[in-house]
Amino acid sequence: MQKILVVDDDPHIREVICFALAKAGYATVTAADGRQALSLCERERPALLVLDILMPEMDGTEVCRRLRADPARDHLPILFVSSKDDEIDRILGLELGGDDYVAKPFSPRELVARVKAILRRTALPAPGTAARTMQHGRLRLDLDRYRAEWDGQEVVLTLTEFGIVRTLLERPGKVCSRDHLMNTAYELHKIVADRTIDSHVRRVRAKFAAIGAEPVETLHGVGYKLGPCE
């Protein structure tokens, strides 16, 4: 059973989410605030984090920032949940590295569907199954394990960051507009802002730059493209 960490300061909301996830076959652990969530992430090693934004002690955005700054937990999928159905909050959550967003009041069935979709993208292939890969120069993507490598060295990306690199790799050397990246890198939420894509691309560049690589090129006012990767 895959384990989901549910973080919300409202015990009723935690109970509803855990009940829905348990019916879908997931194990759950819970936290009432951000500090407890970080501790449980370390101890429980969950497959996914369902994270409320507005909480005491430490809010969900700060939890996300700390996880994304930790190379050991940077890849942990995060589904944000918040009572504030405001575009600014949605964009902020995605810019920080969230993989999806659900607004309260939500349908438990919808939340479970989004959890399944995220975990499906991170599932390992069955033993003996040939890996599906894409490669361009020194850049290689393992599509089944959501693993990116540059010259054999792993670059840990979030699901959305991986989706952006995959989209660029499908058309190496050709420019992808921000609209195209929005419609391909985001599988469940299509309505995001240009600056959200720009934020994700900046993080992708920073991660590759840390190992001396610069695969993504900008055409100002147009979009992004994958360079020669030599």
Short mmCIF file of C-alpha atoms in Angstrom, two decimals:
data_model
loop_
_atom_site.label_atom_id
_atom_site.label_comp_id
_atom_site.label_asym_id
_atom_site.label_seq_id
_atom_site.Cartn_x
_atom_site.Cartn_y
_atom_site.Cartn_z
CA MET A 1 0.00 0.00 0.00
CA GLN A 2 1.32 3.40 -0.93
CA LYS A 3 1.45 5.81 1.99
CA ILE A 4 -0.01 9.32 1.79
CA LEU A 5 0.79 12.06 4.32
CA VAL A 6 -2.28 14.25 4.91
CA VAL A 7 -1.50 17.65 6.43
CA ASP A 8 -4.32 19.94 7.60
CA ASP A 9 -5.02 21.77 10.86
CA ASP A 10 -8.73 20.84 10.65
CA PRO A 11 -9.26 17.32 12.10
CA HIS A 12 -12.55 16.93 10.20
CA ILE A 13 -10.85 17.63 6.87
CA ARG A 14 -8.08 15.17 7.75
CA GLU A 15 -10.68 12.53 8.57
CA VAL A 16 -12.58 13.05 5.30
CA ILE A 17 -9.41 12.87 3.18
CA CYS A 18 -8.06 9.82 5.01
CA PHE A 19 -11.40 7.99 4.71
CA ALA A 20 -11.52 8.64 0.95
CA LEU A 21 -7.91 7.57 0.45
CA ALA A 22 -8.37 4.43 2.58
CA LYS A 23 -11.38 3.41 0.45
CA ALA A 24 -9.13 3.78 -2.60
CA GLY A 25 -6.54 1.45 -1.08
CA TYR A 26 -3.98 3.89 0.31
CA ALA A 27 -2.40 3.96 3.75
CA THR A 28 -2.39 7.36 5.46
CA VAL A 29 -0.55 9.24 8.17
CA THR A 30 -1.60 12.69 9.35
CA ALA A 31 -0.09 15.93 10.59
CA ALA A 32 -1.82 18.99 12.04
CA ASP A 33 0.82 21.58 11.12
CA GLY A 34 3.81 22.16 8.88
CA ARG A 35 6.51 21.36 11.42
CA GLN A 36 4.98 18.00 12.21
CA ALA A 37 4.63 17.36 8.47
CA LEU A 38 8.36 17.86 7.85
CA SER A 39 9.20 15.49 10.69
CA LEU A 40 6.83 12.83 9.35
CA CYS A 41 8.19 13.21 5.81
CA GLU A 42 11.58 12.24 7.17
CA ARG A 43 10.32 9.34 9.27
CA GLU A 44 7.46 7.89 7.20
CA ARG A 45 8.80 8.39 3.65
CA PRO A 46 5.35 8.96 2.08
CA ALA A 47 4.71 8.52 -1.64
CA LEU A 48 2.77 11.79 -1.80
CA LEU A 49 1.89 14.77 0.38
CA VAL A 50 -1.64 16.23 0.56
CA LEU A 51 -0.84 19.66 1.96
CA ASP A 52 -3.11 22.42 3.23
CA ILE A 53 -1.82 25.94 2.57
CA LEU A 54 -3.26 27.88 5.52
CA MET A 55 -2.02 26.38 8.79
CA PRO A 56 -0.59 27.61 12.11
CA GLU A 57 3.04 27.11 13.13
CA MET A 58 4.23 26.72 9.53
CA ASP A 59 2.01 27.06 6.46
CA GLY A 60 1.95 24.79 3.45
CA THR A 61 3.97 27.08 1.20
CA GLU A 62 6.86 27.09 3.66
CA VAL A 63 6.71 23.29 3.92
CA CYS A 64 6.91 23.11 0.14
CA ARG A 65 9.85 25.53 0.02
CA ARG A 66 11.80 23.45 2.52
CA LEU A 67 11.08 20.17 0.77
CA ARG A 68 12.05 21.57 -2.64
CA ALA A 69 15.30 22.91 -1.14
CA ASP A 70 16.23 19.45 0.21
CA PRO A 71 17.84 17.24 -2.49
CA ALA A 72 16.79 14.12 -0.59
CA ARG A 73 13.09 15.07 -0.68
CA ASP A 74 12.90 17.47 -3.62
CA HIS A 75 11.05 14.91 -5.77
CA LEU A 76 8.20 14.24 -3.28
CA PRO A 77 4.87 14.91 -5.10
CA ILE A 78 2.71 17.57 -3.46
CA LEU A 79 -1.04 18.07 -3.88
CA PHE A 80 -2.02 21.43 -2.38
CA VAL A 81 -5.40 21.87 -0.68
CA SER A 82 -6.72 25.25 0.41
CA SER A 83 -9.94 27.02 1.29
CA LYS A 84 -8.78 30.00 -0.77
CA ASP A 85 -9.85 29.33 -4.37
CA ASP A 86 -7.92 32.33 -5.63
CA GLU A 87 -5.78 32.27 -8.79
CA ILE A 88 -2.91 33.91 -6.91
CA ASP A 89 -2.84 31.11 -4.33
CA ARG A 90 -3.08 28.48 -7.05
CA ILE A 91 -0.23 30.04 -9.01
CA LEU A 92 1.90 30.46 -5.88
CA GLY A 93 1.49 26.80 -4.97
CA LEU A 94 2.45 25.67 -8.47
CA GLU A 95 5.36 28.10 -8.70
CA LEU A 96 6.80 26.70 -5.48
CA GLY A 97 6.82 23.22 -6.98
CA GLY A 98 3.38 21.82 -6.19
CA ASP A 99 2.18 19.14 -8.59
CA ASP A 100 -1.52 19.96 -8.40
CA TYR A 101 -4.09 22.02 -6.49
CA VAL A 102 -7.56 21.31 -5.09
CA ALA A 103 -9.76 24.04 -3.58
CA LYS A 104 -12.04 23.57 -0.56
CA PRO A 105 -14.80 22.57 -0.52
CA PHE A 106 -13.65 19.68 -2.68
CA SER A 107 -15.09 16.41 -3.81
CA PRO A 108 -13.27 13.51 -2.08
CA ARG A 109 -13.64 11.57 -5.33
CA GLU A 110 -11.88 14.34 -7.25
CA LEU A 111 -9.08 14.50 -4.70
CA VAL A 112 -8.52 10.75 -4.94
CA ALA A 113 -8.53 10.96 -8.75
CA ARG A 114 -5.83 13.62 -8.65
CA VAL A 115 -3.77 11.59 -6.18
CA LYS A 116 -4.03 8.56 -8.46
CA ALA A 117 -3.01 10.60 -11.49
CA ILE A 118 0.08 11.98 -9.76
CA LEU A 119 1.15 8.59 -8.43
CA ARG A 120 0.52 6.96 -11.80
CA ARG A 121 3.10 9.28 -13.28
CA THR A 122 5.67 8.24 -10.68
CA ALA A 123 4.96 4.50 -10.72
CA LEU A 124 7.85 2.18 -11.55
CA PRO A 125 7.40 -0.18 -14.52
CA ALA A 126 6.83 -3.89 -13.93
CA PRO A 127 10.00 -6.01 -13.54
CA GLY A 128 11.36 -7.08 -16.91
CA THR A 129 9.67 -4.23 -18.77
CA ALA A 130 11.97 -2.37 -21.13
CA ALA A 131 12.50 1.22 -20.06
CA ARG A 132 11.02 3.94 -22.25
CA THR A 133 13.65 6.59 -22.75
CA MET A 134 14.28 9.79 -24.70
CA GLN A 135 17.74 11.15 -25.41
CA HIS A 136 19.27 14.22 -27.03
CA GLY A 137 22.99 14.71 -26.74
CA ARG A 138 23.98 14.28 -23.11
CA LEU A 139 20.41 14.68 -21.87
CA ARG A 140 18.52 11.45 -21.20
CA LEU A 141 15.04 10.93 -19.76
CA ASP A 142 13.67 7.71 -18.31
CA LEU A 143 9.94 8.15 -18.92
CA ASP A 144 8.86 5.33 -16.62
CA ARG A 145 10.90 6.39 -13.59
CA TYR A 146 10.64 10.14 -14.22
CA ARG A 147 14.41 10.31 -14.03
CA ALA A 148 16.52 12.92 -15.83
CA GLU A 149 20.24 12.49 -16.44
CA TRP A 150 22.93 14.71 -17.91
CA ASP A 151 25.95 12.76 -19.12
CA GLY A 152 24.98 9.93 -16.75
CA GLN A 153 24.50 12.18 -13.70
CA GLU A 154 20.99 12.35 -12.26
CA VAL A 155 19.20 15.70 -12.09
CA VAL A 156 16.31 15.47 -9.62
CA LEU A 157 13.20 17.17 -11.06
CA THR A 158 9.66 17.56 -9.82
CA LEU A 159 6.88 16.07 -11.95
CA THR A 160 6.08 19.42 -13.53
CA GLU A 161 9.73 20.21 -14.19
CA PHE A 162 10.16 16.78 -15.75
CA GLY A 163 7.09 17.42 -17.92
CA ILE A 164 8.61 20.66 -19.21
CA VAL A 165 11.92 19.02 -20.09
CA ARG A 166 10.09 16.10 -21.73
CA THR A 167 8.04 18.50 -23.85
CA LEU A 168 11.16 20.37 -24.97
CA LEU A 169 12.92 17.09 -25.73
CA GLU A 170 10.07 16.01 -28.00
CA ARG A 171 11.03 18.88 -30.34
CA PRO A 172 14.76 19.55 -29.83
CA GLY A 173 15.90 22.79 -31.38
CA LYS A 174 12.36 23.99 -31.98
CA VAL A 175 10.72 26.71 -29.94
CA CYS A 176 7.89 25.79 -27.58
CA SER A 177 5.59 28.64 -26.64
CA ARG A 178 4.49 29.07 -23.04
CA ASP A 179 0.96 28.06 -24.07
CA HIS A 180 2.29 24.79 -25.48
CA LEU A 181 4.23 24.06 -22.30
CA MET A 182 1.16 24.84 -20.19
CA ASN A 183 -0.97 22.39 -22.14
CA THR A 184 1.55 19.55 -22.07
CA ALA A 185 3.52 19.81 -18.82
CA TYR A 186 0.35 20.24 -16.70
CA GLU A 187 -1.77 17.12 -17.06
CA LEU A 188 -4.59 18.00 -14.67
CA HIS A 189 -4.63 21.78 -14.35
CA LYS A 190 -4.51 23.71 -17.60
CA ILE A 191 -5.14 27.24 -16.34
CA VAL A 192 -1.86 28.68 -15.14
CA ALA A 193 -0.01 31.91 -15.85
CA ASP A 194 3.01 32.66 -18.03
CA ARG A 195 5.03 33.55 -14.96
CA THR A 196 4.33 30.10 -13.50
CA ILE A 197 5.99 28.43 -16.47
CA ASP A 198 8.87 30.91 -16.21
CA SER A 199 9.33 30.01 -12.53
CA HIS A 200 9.48 26.29 -13.32
CA VAL A 201 11.97 26.87 -16.14
CA ARG A 202 14.18 28.93 -13.82
CA ARG A 203 14.29 26.03 -11.37
CA VAL A 204 15.05 23.56 -14.17
CA ARG A 205 17.93 25.76 -15.32
CA ALA A 206 19.28 26.13 -11.79
CA LYS A 207 19.32 22.37 -11.28
CA PHE A 208 21.16 21.71 -14.53
CA ALA A 209 23.50 24.67 -13.94
CA ALA A 210 24.53 23.09 -10.64
CA ILE A 211 26.25 20.34 -12.66
CA GLY A 212 27.55 22.67 -15.35
CA ALA A 213 24.83 22.18 -17.97
CA GLU A 214 22.66 24.71 -19.81
CA PRO A 215 20.21 22.72 -21.96
CA VAL A 216 17.28 25.19 -22.04
CA GLU A 217 17.47 28.31 -24.21
CA THR A 218 15.13 31.32 -24.18
CA LEU A 219 13.73 33.20 -27.14
CA HIS A 220 12.46 36.36 -25.50
CA GLY A 221 8.81 37.04 -26.17
CA VAL A 222 8.39 33.67 -27.87
CA GLY A 223 9.18 30.75 -25.56
CA TYR A 224 11.84 28.14 -24.84
CA LYS A 225 13.74 25.49 -26.75
CA LEU A 226 16.18 22.68 -26.04
CA GLY A 227 19.70 23.44 -27.21
CA PRO A 228 22.16 20.96 -28.76
CA CYS A 229 23.03 19.39 -25.34
CA GLU A 230 26.58 18.64 -26.45
#
